Amino acid sequence: MTQSVQERVIAIIAEQAVIDPSEVGMDQTLEDLGIDSLGLVESIFAIEEAFDISVPFNANDPKESSFDISSVASIVAAIEGLVAAQAA
Amino acid sequence: MKRVVITGAGTINPLAHDVAGTLAAFREGRCGISDLDIRDKDRLAIQIGGQVHDWNPESHFNRQQIVLYDRFTQFTLLAAREAVAQSGLNFAGDLSYESGVILGTAGGGLTTSDENYRAVYEEGKNRVHPFVVPKLMNNAAASHLSMEFQLKGPSFTVATACASSNHAMGQAFHMIRSGLTRAMLTGGSEAMLCFGGIKAWEGLRVMSKDACRPFSANRNGMVQGEGAAVFVFEDYDHARARGAEILAEVIGFAMTADASDIVLPSKHGAARAMAGALRDARLNPEDVGYINAHGTGTAANDKTECAAVADVFGHHADRLMISSTKSMHGHLIGGTGAVELLACIMALREGVIAPTIGYEEPDPECALDVVPNVARQAKVDVVLSNAFAFGGLNAVLALRRV
C-alpha cells in the first residue's frame, strides 16, 4: 500500500460521487460533488473500513462533530490526524 | 362503490423473470424448484428451494441503488416496472396523490439481516454498513416503489406471514372500491433463501427434502421459494376512460382469524374466509370455476383446506378445479399470493388452469379435482385465491373475467 492517505480518501469520495479521482478538487465540498447525507455516511463507513479507524461523526448534527467535513481538504486532514493518532 | 380492475402485472420468481415466462411455465407444468445455491448450504438439512437464478441486479440498478436495495426490494422493483409498463399509467399530477402502494412481505430484508448478523456475530466485526436499517426494514420495498413511480397516497406494508400478499391486495382493493384512491401498486415480495432464513424453517420440521407435492398422499412438506409479483389495481371507470387493457376484475375479499393455534390451520377459519369472499362479491358457490389453493404440500394444510372447500361449496366442490402452483415455484411466503394471482388471471383470460405438479398418489382427505400434473383448458368466469397464514390469519380474493 504505497498510496497516501489523501489519495485513498479521494478515491473513496470519487467512487461515491461516481467520478474520476482526478476530478475531485481539494477545495470542493461534498455537496459540490453531489454527495448527499446518505452518501456521506457511506463514505465515512468506507473510510473507517479502509483505515481501520473510528470517525467521530454524528449525522444528527454534523457541525457539532469534531470531524470537519466542510471540504475535501478538511476531511483528508481529519483522516490524516486520526490515522496518525492510531499509529502513535 | 367503485369497481376495481387489474391493468398491469409483473413478476420475478423461480419460474421466470417476467409474467410471460411464468405463464408459459404454468401451462407446461414446469418445476422451478432446484438445488439451492447459497453460502453454507452444507450445514443445511434442506438442499432445495424455489430460488431465482441468473439474477444480475447490475443489469437493472446502478451502484448507489444496489447498496440501498435488499434482494426483496430488487425483486419488487423489477416486478413493479413490468406491471406499470403494461398498465401504461403515468403517476403524474393529481393521480400521483390518488395512488399508493401496499405490499406484503414476511421477512422483509432478511438477507441483509442475515449477512450483517454474520458479520458482527460470526466474523466479530464491530462496524456495519450504514444502510443496514433502510435495507432490512419491511416497508423498504413499498417506499422505493413510491419513490420510483411517485405514488404519494396511502402506502404501507402488510405482514401476515404466508397471507401477506393477499392481505395487501385486499387493502388495495378496498381503497379503490371505497373511492379513497384511484390506482394502487400491490402484491408482495420475499427473499428468505439465505442460511438463516432456511435454517429457521428447518427447525419447524415442515420442510420437504425432495419436492412440493400438494394434495398427493405422499406429500412430505413445503419447499421455500423467493421472488415477487406486483399488480396495478385501478378504478374501472378510470381504466375504461383511458382505454386500458383490463386483465381481470377484483370483485371480493374477505379476511378471518382462526383464533386457535399459532401454526396449525383451522378448517373453520379457512371456510369463513372463502364464504366471506363469496358474500362480498355477491356470488353463489356454483359461480366459482377455479380456486388457486394455498396448497403448501404439508400434511395439515392440504387436508384442512380441502375440508374447508367441501364445507363452503357442498356438491359444487366436486365440480370446481383447485390447484396449487406452489408445486412449481415453491412457497414464496409473504409474496406467494401475488405470484399465485397470476395463475388466477391466466385461468380467467386464457382459459388455462395451472396444474398441481408432483402429484403421485390420491389422498382420500384431499379428494377434489386438483388438476394433477397437466394444465387444463377450461373456461372459468370466477376464481378464488386462497392464502392461510401461520398464526391463523386467512385472506381470500375473488376475481372475475372482464
Coordinates of C-alpha atoms in Angstrom, one line a residue:
Chain A
M1 CA 0.0 0.0 0.0
T2 CA 2.0 2.9 -1.3
Q3 CA -0.9 5.3 -1.8
S4 CA -1.0 8.3 0.6
V5 CA -4.0 8.9 3.0
Q6 CA -5.0 11.7 0.7
E7 CA -5.1 9.6 -2.4
R8 CA -7.1 6.8 -0.7
V9 CA -9.7 9.3 0.8
I10 CA -10.1 11.0 -2.5
A11 CA -10.6 7.6 -4.2
I12 CA -13.4 6.7 -1.8
I13 CA -15.0 10.1 -2.3
A14 CA -14.7 9.8 -6.0
E15 CA -16.3 6.4 -6.0
Q16 CA -19.2 7.7 -4.0
A17 CA -19.6 10.7 -6.4
V18 CA -19.2 8.4 -9.4
I19 CA -16.4 10.5 -10.9
D20 CA -12.7 10.0 -11.6
P21 CA -10.4 10.8 -8.7
S22 CA -8.7 13.4 -10.8
E23 CA -12.0 15.4 -10.9
V24 CA -12.0 15.8 -7.1
G25 CA -10.8 19.2 -6.1
M26 CA -9.4 19.7 -2.6
D27 CA -11.4 22.9 -2.0
Q28 CA -14.7 21.3 -3.1
T29 CA -17.5 20.4 -0.6
L30 CA -19.3 17.1 -0.7
E31 CA -22.3 19.0 -1.9
D32 CA -20.3 20.3 -4.8
L33 CA -19.6 16.7 -5.7
G34 CA -23.2 15.6 -5.5
I35 CA -22.8 13.5 -2.3
D36 CA -25.9 13.7 -0.1
S37 CA -26.3 12.8 3.5
L38 CA -26.6 9.0 2.9
G39 CA -23.6 9.2 0.6
L40 CA -21.7 11.0 3.4
V41 CA -22.3 8.2 5.9
E42 CA -21.5 5.6 3.4
S43 CA -18.2 7.4 2.6
I44 CA -17.4 7.6 6.3
F45 CA -18.1 3.9 6.6
A46 CA -15.8 3.2 3.7
I47 CA -13.0 5.4 5.2
E48 CA -13.4 3.6 8.6
E49 CA -13.1 0.2 6.8
A50 CA -10.1 1.3 4.7
F51 CA -8.0 2.7 7.6
D52 CA -9.5 0.7 10.4
I53 CA -10.2 3.8 12.4
S54 CA -13.3 5.2 14.1
V55 CA -14.5 8.5 12.7
P56 CA -16.3 10.8 15.3
F57 CA -19.2 11.8 13.2
N58 CA -22.9 12.2 14.2
A59 CA -25.3 12.6 11.4
N60 CA -27.8 14.3 13.6
D61 CA -25.6 17.4 13.9
P62 CA -22.6 17.2 11.5
K63 CA -21.5 20.8 12.5
E64 CA -21.1 19.8 16.2
S65 CA -19.0 16.8 15.4
S66 CA -15.3 17.2 15.9
F67 CA -14.9 15.8 12.4
D68 CA -14.7 18.6 9.9
I69 CA -16.5 17.8 6.7
S70 CA -16.6 21.3 5.2
S71 CA -14.3 20.4 2.3
V72 CA -12.4 17.5 0.8
A73 CA -9.2 19.1 2.2
S74 CA -10.7 19.2 5.7
I75 CA -11.8 15.6 5.5
V76 CA -8.4 14.5 4.3
A77 CA -6.7 16.5 7.1
A78 CA -9.0 15.0 9.7
I79 CA -8.4 11.4 8.5
E80 CA -4.6 12.0 8.4
G81 CA -4.9 13.1 12.0
L82 CA -6.9 10.0 13.0
V83 CA -4.5 7.7 11.2
A84 CA -1.5 9.4 12.8
A85 CA -3.2 9.2 16.3
Q86 CA -3.9 5.5 15.7
A87 CA -0.2 4.8 14.7
A88 CA 1.1 6.7 17.7
Chain B
M1 CA -68.8 1.6 -4.6
K2 CA -66.2 1.7 -7.4
R3 CA -65.4 -1.4 -9.5
V4 CA -61.7 -2.4 -9.3
V5 CA -59.8 -3.9 -12.2
I6 CA -56.2 -5.1 -12.7
T7 CA -54.5 -3.3 -15.6
G8 CA -50.9 -4.4 -15.1
A9 CA -48.9 -7.4 -13.8
G10 CA -45.2 -8.0 -13.2
T11 CA -43.2 -10.7 -11.6
I12 CA -39.9 -12.4 -10.9
N13 CA -40.0 -15.8 -9.4
P14 CA -38.3 -19.2 -9.7
L15 CA -40.1 -19.9 -12.9
A16 CA -39.2 -16.8 -14.9
H17 CA -38.2 -13.2 -14.6
D18 CA -41.4 -11.9 -16.2
V19 CA -45.1 -12.7 -16.5
A20 CA -45.0 -14.3 -20.0
G21 CA -42.3 -16.8 -18.9
T22 CA -44.2 -17.6 -15.7
L23 CA -47.5 -18.3 -17.5
A24 CA -45.6 -20.4 -20.0
A25 CA -44.2 -22.5 -17.1
F26 CA -47.7 -22.8 -15.6
R27 CA -49.0 -24.1 -19.0
E28 CA -46.1 -26.5 -19.3
G29 CA -46.3 -27.6 -15.7
R30 CA -42.6 -26.9 -15.3
C31 CA -40.9 -27.1 -11.9
G32 CA -38.8 -24.1 -10.8
I33 CA -37.5 -25.8 -7.7
S34 CA -33.8 -26.7 -7.8
D35 CA -30.7 -27.3 -5.8
L36 CA -30.0 -24.3 -3.6
D37 CA -27.0 -22.2 -4.4
I38 CA -26.3 -20.3 -1.1
R39 CA -23.5 -19.9 1.3
D40 CA -23.1 -22.6 4.0
K41 CA -25.5 -24.9 2.2
D42 CA -23.6 -27.9 3.5
R43 CA -24.8 -27.0 7.0
L44 CA -28.5 -27.2 6.0
A45 CA -30.6 -30.3 6.0
I46 CA -32.8 -28.8 3.3
Q47 CA -30.9 -28.6 0.0
I48 CA -33.7 -27.5 -2.4
G49 CA -35.7 -24.3 -2.9
G50 CA -37.5 -22.2 -5.4
Q51 CA -34.6 -19.9 -6.0
V52 CA -34.4 -17.1 -8.5
H53 CA -31.4 -18.0 -10.6
D54 CA -29.4 -15.8 -13.1
W55 CA -30.3 -12.7 -11.2
N56 CA -28.0 -9.8 -12.0
P57 CA -29.0 -6.6 -10.1
E58 CA -26.3 -4.7 -12.1
S59 CA -28.5 -5.1 -15.2
H60 CA -31.3 -3.2 -13.6
F61 CA -29.9 -0.9 -11.0
N62 CA -26.9 1.4 -10.6
R63 CA -24.3 1.1 -7.8
Q64 CA -26.0 3.6 -5.4
Q65 CA -29.3 1.8 -5.8
I66 CA -27.8 -1.7 -5.3
V67 CA -26.2 -0.7 -1.9
L68 CA -29.7 0.5 -0.8
Y69 CA -31.9 -2.3 -2.1
D70 CA -32.1 -5.7 -0.3
R71 CA -32.9 -8.6 -2.6
F72 CA -36.6 -8.4 -1.8
T73 CA -36.7 -4.8 -2.8
Q74 CA -34.8 -5.5 -6.0
F75 CA -37.4 -8.2 -6.9
T76 CA -40.2 -5.8 -6.1
L77 CA -38.9 -3.0 -8.3
L78 CA -38.4 -5.3 -11.2
A79 CA -41.9 -6.7 -10.9
A80 CA -43.4 -3.2 -10.5
R81 CA -41.7 -1.9 -13.6
E82 CA -43.2 -4.6 -15.7
A83 CA -46.7 -4.0 -14.2
V84 CA -46.6 -0.3 -14.6
A85 CA -45.3 -0.5 -18.1
Q86 CA -48.1 -2.9 -19.0
S87 CA -50.7 -0.6 -17.4
G88 CA -49.5 2.4 -19.3
L89 CA -50.1 4.6 -16.3
N90 CA -48.1 7.7 -15.6
F91 CA -48.5 8.7 -12.0
A92 CA -48.3 12.4 -12.6
G93 CA -50.4 15.3 -11.4
D94 CA -53.5 14.5 -9.3
L95 CA -53.1 10.8 -10.0
S96 CA -49.9 10.8 -8.1
Y97 CA -51.8 11.9 -4.9
E98 CA -54.6 9.5 -5.5
S99 CA -52.3 6.4 -5.9
G100 CA -50.3 4.4 -3.4
V101 CA -48.6 1.1 -2.8
I102 CA -49.5 -1.7 -0.5
L103 CA -47.2 -4.7 -0.4
G104 CA -46.9 -7.9 1.6
T105 CA -43.7 -9.5 2.9
A106 CA -43.0 -11.7 5.9
G107 CA -39.2 -11.4 6.2
G108 CA -38.6 -8.0 4.5
G109 CA -34.8 -7.6 4.1
L110 CA -34.0 -10.8 5.8
T111 CA -30.9 -11.4 3.6
T112 CA -29.5 -8.1 4.9
S113 CA -30.2 -9.1 8.5
D114 CA -28.5 -12.5 7.9
E115 CA -25.4 -11.0 6.3
N116 CA -24.9 -8.4 9.0
Y117 CA -25.6 -10.7 11.9
R118 CA -23.0 -13.0 10.3
A119 CA -20.6 -10.0 10.2
V120 CA -21.0 -9.0 13.8
Y121 CA -21.5 -12.3 15.5
E122 CA -19.6 -14.8 13.4
E123 CA -16.8 -12.6 12.0
G124 CA -16.6 -10.4 15.1
K125 CA -16.8 -7.2 13.1
N126 CA -17.7 -4.1 15.1
R127 CA -18.8 -1.9 12.2
V128 CA -21.7 -2.5 9.8
H129 CA -22.6 -0.6 6.6
P130 CA -24.7 2.5 7.3
F131 CA -27.6 1.3 5.1
V132 CA -28.5 -1.9 7.1
V133 CA -31.6 -0.4 8.6
P134 CA -33.0 1.2 5.4
K135 CA -32.3 -2.1 3.6
L136 CA -33.8 -4.5 6.0
M137 CA -37.0 -2.7 7.1
N138 CA -40.2 -4.4 5.9
N139 CA -41.5 -1.3 4.2
A140 CA -38.3 -0.6 2.2
A141 CA -39.8 -2.1 -1.0
A142 CA -43.1 -0.2 -0.7
S143 CA -41.2 3.0 -0.1
H144 CA -38.9 2.5 -3.1
L145 CA -41.9 1.9 -5.3
S146 CA -43.5 5.1 -4.0
M147 CA -40.3 7.0 -4.9
E148 CA -39.7 5.3 -8.3
F149 CA -43.3 5.9 -9.5
Q150 CA -44.2 9.0 -7.5
L151 CA -47.0 7.3 -5.6
K152 CA -47.9 9.8 -2.9
G153 CA -51.2 8.4 -1.5
P154 CA -51.7 5.6 1.2
S155 CA -48.7 3.4 1.2
F156 CA -47.6 0.7 3.7
T157 CA -46.5 -2.9 4.1
V158 CA -48.6 -5.8 5.5
A159 CA -47.0 -8.7 7.4
T160 CA -49.3 -11.7 7.9
A161 CA -46.7 -14.4 7.1
C162 CA -47.9 -16.6 4.2
A163 CA -51.1 -14.4 3.6
S164 CA -49.2 -11.1 3.5
S165 CA -49.7 -10.6 -0.3
N166 CA -53.4 -11.4 -0.2
H167 CA -54.0 -9.1 2.8
A168 CA -52.0 -6.4 1.0
M169 CA -54.0 -6.8 -2.3
G170 CA -57.3 -6.8 -0.3
Q171 CA -56.4 -3.5 1.3
A172 CA -55.6 -2.0 -2.2
F173 CA -58.9 -3.4 -3.4
H174 CA -60.8 -1.8 -0.5
M175 CA -59.1 1.6 -1.0
I176 CA -60.1 1.8 -4.7
R177 CA -63.5 0.4 -4.1
S178 CA -64.3 2.9 -1.5
G179 CA -63.0 5.8 -3.6
L180 CA -60.1 6.6 -1.4
T181 CA -57.6 6.1 -4.2
R182 CA -57.8 5.6 -8.0
A183 CA -54.8 3.3 -8.6
M184 CA -52.6 1.2 -6.4
L185 CA -49.5 -0.9 -6.9
T186 CA -50.0 -4.0 -4.8
G187 CA -48.7 -7.5 -4.4
G188 CA -45.8 -8.9 -2.4
S189 CA -42.2 -10.0 -2.3
E190 CA -39.9 -12.4 -0.4
A191 CA -36.2 -13.2 -0.4
M192 CA -35.7 -15.6 2.5
L193 CA -33.4 -18.1 0.8
C194 CA -30.3 -17.4 2.9
F195 CA -28.7 -19.6 5.5
G196 CA -30.6 -18.2 8.5
G197 CA -33.9 -17.9 6.6
I198 CA -33.8 -21.6 5.7
K199 CA -32.3 -22.8 9.0
A200 CA -35.3 -21.2 10.8
W201 CA -37.8 -23.1 8.6
E202 CA -35.8 -26.3 9.1
G203 CA -36.4 -26.0 12.8
L204 CA -40.2 -26.3 12.3
R205 CA -39.7 -29.7 10.6
V206 CA -42.4 -29.0 8.0
M207 CA -40.0 -28.9 5.0
S208 CA -39.7 -31.4 2.2
K209 CA -36.2 -32.5 1.3
D210 CA -37.2 -33.6 -2.3
A211 CA -40.3 -31.9 -3.7
C212 CA -43.5 -30.0 -3.0
R213 CA -46.4 -32.3 -3.8
P214 CA -49.6 -30.6 -2.7
F215 CA -52.7 -32.9 -2.2
S216 CA -50.7 -36.0 -3.0
A217 CA -50.9 -38.8 -0.4
N218 CA -47.1 -39.0 -0.3
R219 CA -46.6 -35.2 0.2
N220 CA -43.9 -34.5 2.8
G221 CA -43.8 -30.8 3.3
M222 CA -43.3 -27.4 1.8
V223 CA -40.5 -26.0 -0.2
Q224 CA -39.5 -22.4 0.2
G225 CA -39.3 -20.1 -2.7
E226 CA -38.5 -16.4 -3.4
G227 CA -39.5 -13.7 -5.7
A228 CA -42.2 -11.0 -6.2
A229 CA -45.3 -10.1 -8.1
V230 CA -46.8 -6.7 -8.3
F231 CA -50.1 -5.6 -9.9
V232 CA -51.7 -2.3 -10.9
F233 CA -55.2 -2.2 -9.4
E234 CA -57.3 0.6 -10.8
D235 CA -60.7 2.2 -10.7
Y236 CA -62.7 0.6 -13.5
D237 CA -64.0 3.9 -14.8
H238 CA -60.5 5.4 -14.8
A239 CA -59.2 2.4 -16.7
R240 CA -62.0 2.4 -19.2
A241 CA -61.8 6.2 -19.8
R242 CA -58.1 5.8 -20.8
G243 CA -58.7 2.7 -22.9
A244 CA -56.5 0.5 -20.7
E245 CA -56.4 -3.3 -21.2
I246 CA -58.1 -5.0 -18.3
L247 CA -56.6 -8.3 -17.1
A248 CA -59.4 -9.1 -14.6
E249 CA -61.8 -7.6 -12.1
V250 CA -61.3 -8.0 -8.4
I251 CA -64.8 -8.5 -7.0
G252 CA -64.5 -9.7 -3.5
F253 CA -62.2 -10.1 -0.5
A254 CA -62.5 -11.5 3.0
M255 CA -60.2 -12.0 6.0
T256 CA -60.6 -14.1 9.1
A257 CA -58.6 -15.1 12.1
D258 CA -58.7 -18.7 13.4
A259 CA -58.0 -17.5 16.9
S260 CA -56.9 -21.0 17.7
D261 CA -53.3 -22.0 17.1
I262 CA -50.0 -20.3 16.0
V263 CA -49.2 -22.9 13.4
L264 CA -52.0 -25.4 12.9
P265 CA -54.6 -24.4 10.4
S266 CA -58.3 -24.4 11.1
K267 CA -61.0 -25.6 8.8
H268 CA -63.5 -23.1 10.1
G269 CA -61.2 -20.0 9.7
A270 CA -60.4 -21.0 6.1
A271 CA -64.1 -21.8 5.3
R272 CA -65.2 -18.5 6.8
A273 CA -62.7 -16.6 4.6
M274 CA -63.8 -18.3 1.4
A275 CA -67.5 -17.9 2.3
G276 CA -66.8 -14.3 3.2
A277 CA -65.2 -13.6 -0.2
L278 CA -68.2 -15.1 -2.0
R279 CA -70.6 -13.0 0.1
D280 CA -68.5 -9.8 -0.5
A281 CA -68.6 -10.5 -4.3
R282 CA -72.3 -11.4 -4.2
L283 CA -71.5 -14.8 -5.7
N284 CA -73.1 -18.2 -5.3
P285 CA -70.7 -21.1 -4.7
E286 CA -71.7 -22.5 -8.2
D287 CA -70.2 -19.4 -9.8
V288 CA -66.7 -20.4 -8.9
G289 CA -64.8 -22.4 -11.5
Y290 CA -61.3 -22.5 -10.1
I291 CA -59.6 -22.0 -6.7
N292 CA -55.9 -21.2 -6.5
A293 CA -55.2 -23.2 -3.3
H294 CA -53.0 -22.2 -0.5
G295 CA -51.8 -25.8 -1.1
T296 CA -48.5 -25.8 0.7
G297 CA -47.8 -29.5 0.5
T298 CA -47.8 -30.0 4.2
A299 CA -50.0 -32.8 5.7
A300 CA -52.0 -30.4 7.8
N301 CA -52.7 -27.5 5.3
D302 CA -53.8 -29.6 2.4
K303 CA -56.4 -31.8 4.1
T304 CA -57.7 -28.8 6.1
E305 CA -58.0 -26.7 3.0
C306 CA -59.9 -29.4 1.1
A307 CA -62.3 -29.9 4.0
A308 CA -62.9 -26.2 4.1
V309 CA -63.7 -26.2 0.4
A310 CA -66.1 -29.1 0.8
D311 CA -67.8 -27.2 3.6
V312 CA -68.2 -24.0 1.7
F313 CA -69.1 -25.4 -1.8
G314 CA -71.0 -28.6 -0.9
H315 CA -71.7 -30.6 -4.0
H316 CA -70.1 -28.0 -6.2
A317 CA -66.7 -28.8 -4.5
D318 CA -66.6 -31.9 -6.8
R319 CA -67.1 -29.8 -9.9
L320 CA -64.7 -27.0 -9.4
M321 CA -61.0 -27.2 -10.0
I322 CA -58.4 -26.4 -7.3
S323 CA -54.7 -26.4 -7.9
S324 CA -51.5 -25.4 -6.1
T325 CA -48.8 -23.7 -8.2
K326 CA -46.5 -23.9 -5.1
S327 CA -45.6 -27.3 -6.6
M328 CA -43.8 -25.3 -9.3
H329 CA -42.5 -22.1 -7.7
G330 CA -42.4 -23.2 -4.1
H331 CA -43.8 -21.2 -1.2
L332 CA -42.9 -17.6 -1.6
I333 CA -44.2 -16.9 2.0
G334 CA -45.2 -13.2 2.1
G335 CA -45.0 -13.0 -1.7
T336 CA -46.8 -16.2 -2.6
G337 CA -50.4 -14.9 -3.0
A338 CA -49.2 -12.3 -5.5
V339 CA -47.4 -14.8 -7.7
E340 CA -50.4 -17.2 -7.5
L341 CA -52.7 -14.4 -8.6
L342 CA -51.0 -14.8 -12.0
A343 CA -52.4 -18.3 -12.3
C344 CA -55.9 -16.9 -11.5
I345 CA -55.6 -14.2 -14.2
M346 CA -54.4 -16.9 -16.6
A347 CA -57.4 -19.0 -15.8
L348 CA -59.8 -16.1 -16.5
R349 CA -58.1 -14.7 -19.5
E350 CA -56.7 -17.7 -21.3
G351 CA -58.9 -20.5 -20.1
V352 CA -55.9 -22.4 -18.9
I353 CA -55.8 -23.9 -15.4
A354 CA -52.3 -24.2 -14.0
P355 CA -51.7 -27.7 -12.7
T356 CA -50.6 -29.2 -9.4
I357 CA -47.5 -30.9 -10.4
G358 CA -45.7 -33.6 -8.5
Y359 CA -49.0 -35.3 -7.8
E360 CA -48.4 -39.0 -7.4
E361 CA -51.0 -40.6 -5.1
P362 CA -54.6 -39.7 -4.4
D363 CA -55.3 -38.8 -0.8
P364 CA -58.8 -39.6 0.4
E365 CA -58.6 -36.5 2.6
C366 CA -57.9 -34.3 -0.5
A367 CA -60.5 -35.8 -2.8
L368 CA -61.0 -32.8 -5.1
D369 CA -60.1 -32.1 -8.7
V370 CA -56.6 -30.8 -8.1
V371 CA -55.7 -30.6 -11.8
P372 CA -52.9 -33.1 -11.4
N373 CA -49.7 -32.7 -13.3
V374 CA -51.0 -31.3 -16.6
A375 CA -52.5 -27.9 -17.3
R376 CA -56.1 -28.0 -18.5
Q377 CA -58.2 -25.9 -20.9
A378 CA -61.4 -24.8 -19.2
K379 CA -63.5 -21.7 -19.4
V380 CA -64.0 -20.1 -16.0
D381 CA -65.7 -16.9 -15.1
V382 CA -64.9 -16.6 -11.4
V383 CA -61.9 -17.7 -9.4
L384 CA -60.8 -17.5 -5.8
S385 CA -57.3 -17.2 -4.5
N386 CA -56.7 -18.6 -1.0
A387 CA -54.0 -17.7 1.5
F388 CA -53.9 -19.1 5.0
A389 CA -51.1 -17.9 7.2
F390 CA -49.3 -19.2 10.2
G391 CA -50.9 -17.5 13.1
G392 CA -54.3 -18.4 11.7
L393 CA -54.7 -15.3 9.6
N394 CA -56.7 -16.0 6.4
A395 CA -57.3 -13.9 3.3
V396 CA -59.2 -14.8 0.2
L397 CA -59.7 -12.8 -3.0
A398 CA -62.4 -13.3 -5.7
L399 CA -61.7 -12.3 -9.3
R400 CA -63.9 -12.3 -12.4
R401 CA -63.3 -12.3 -16.1
V402 CA -63.9 -9.0 -17.8

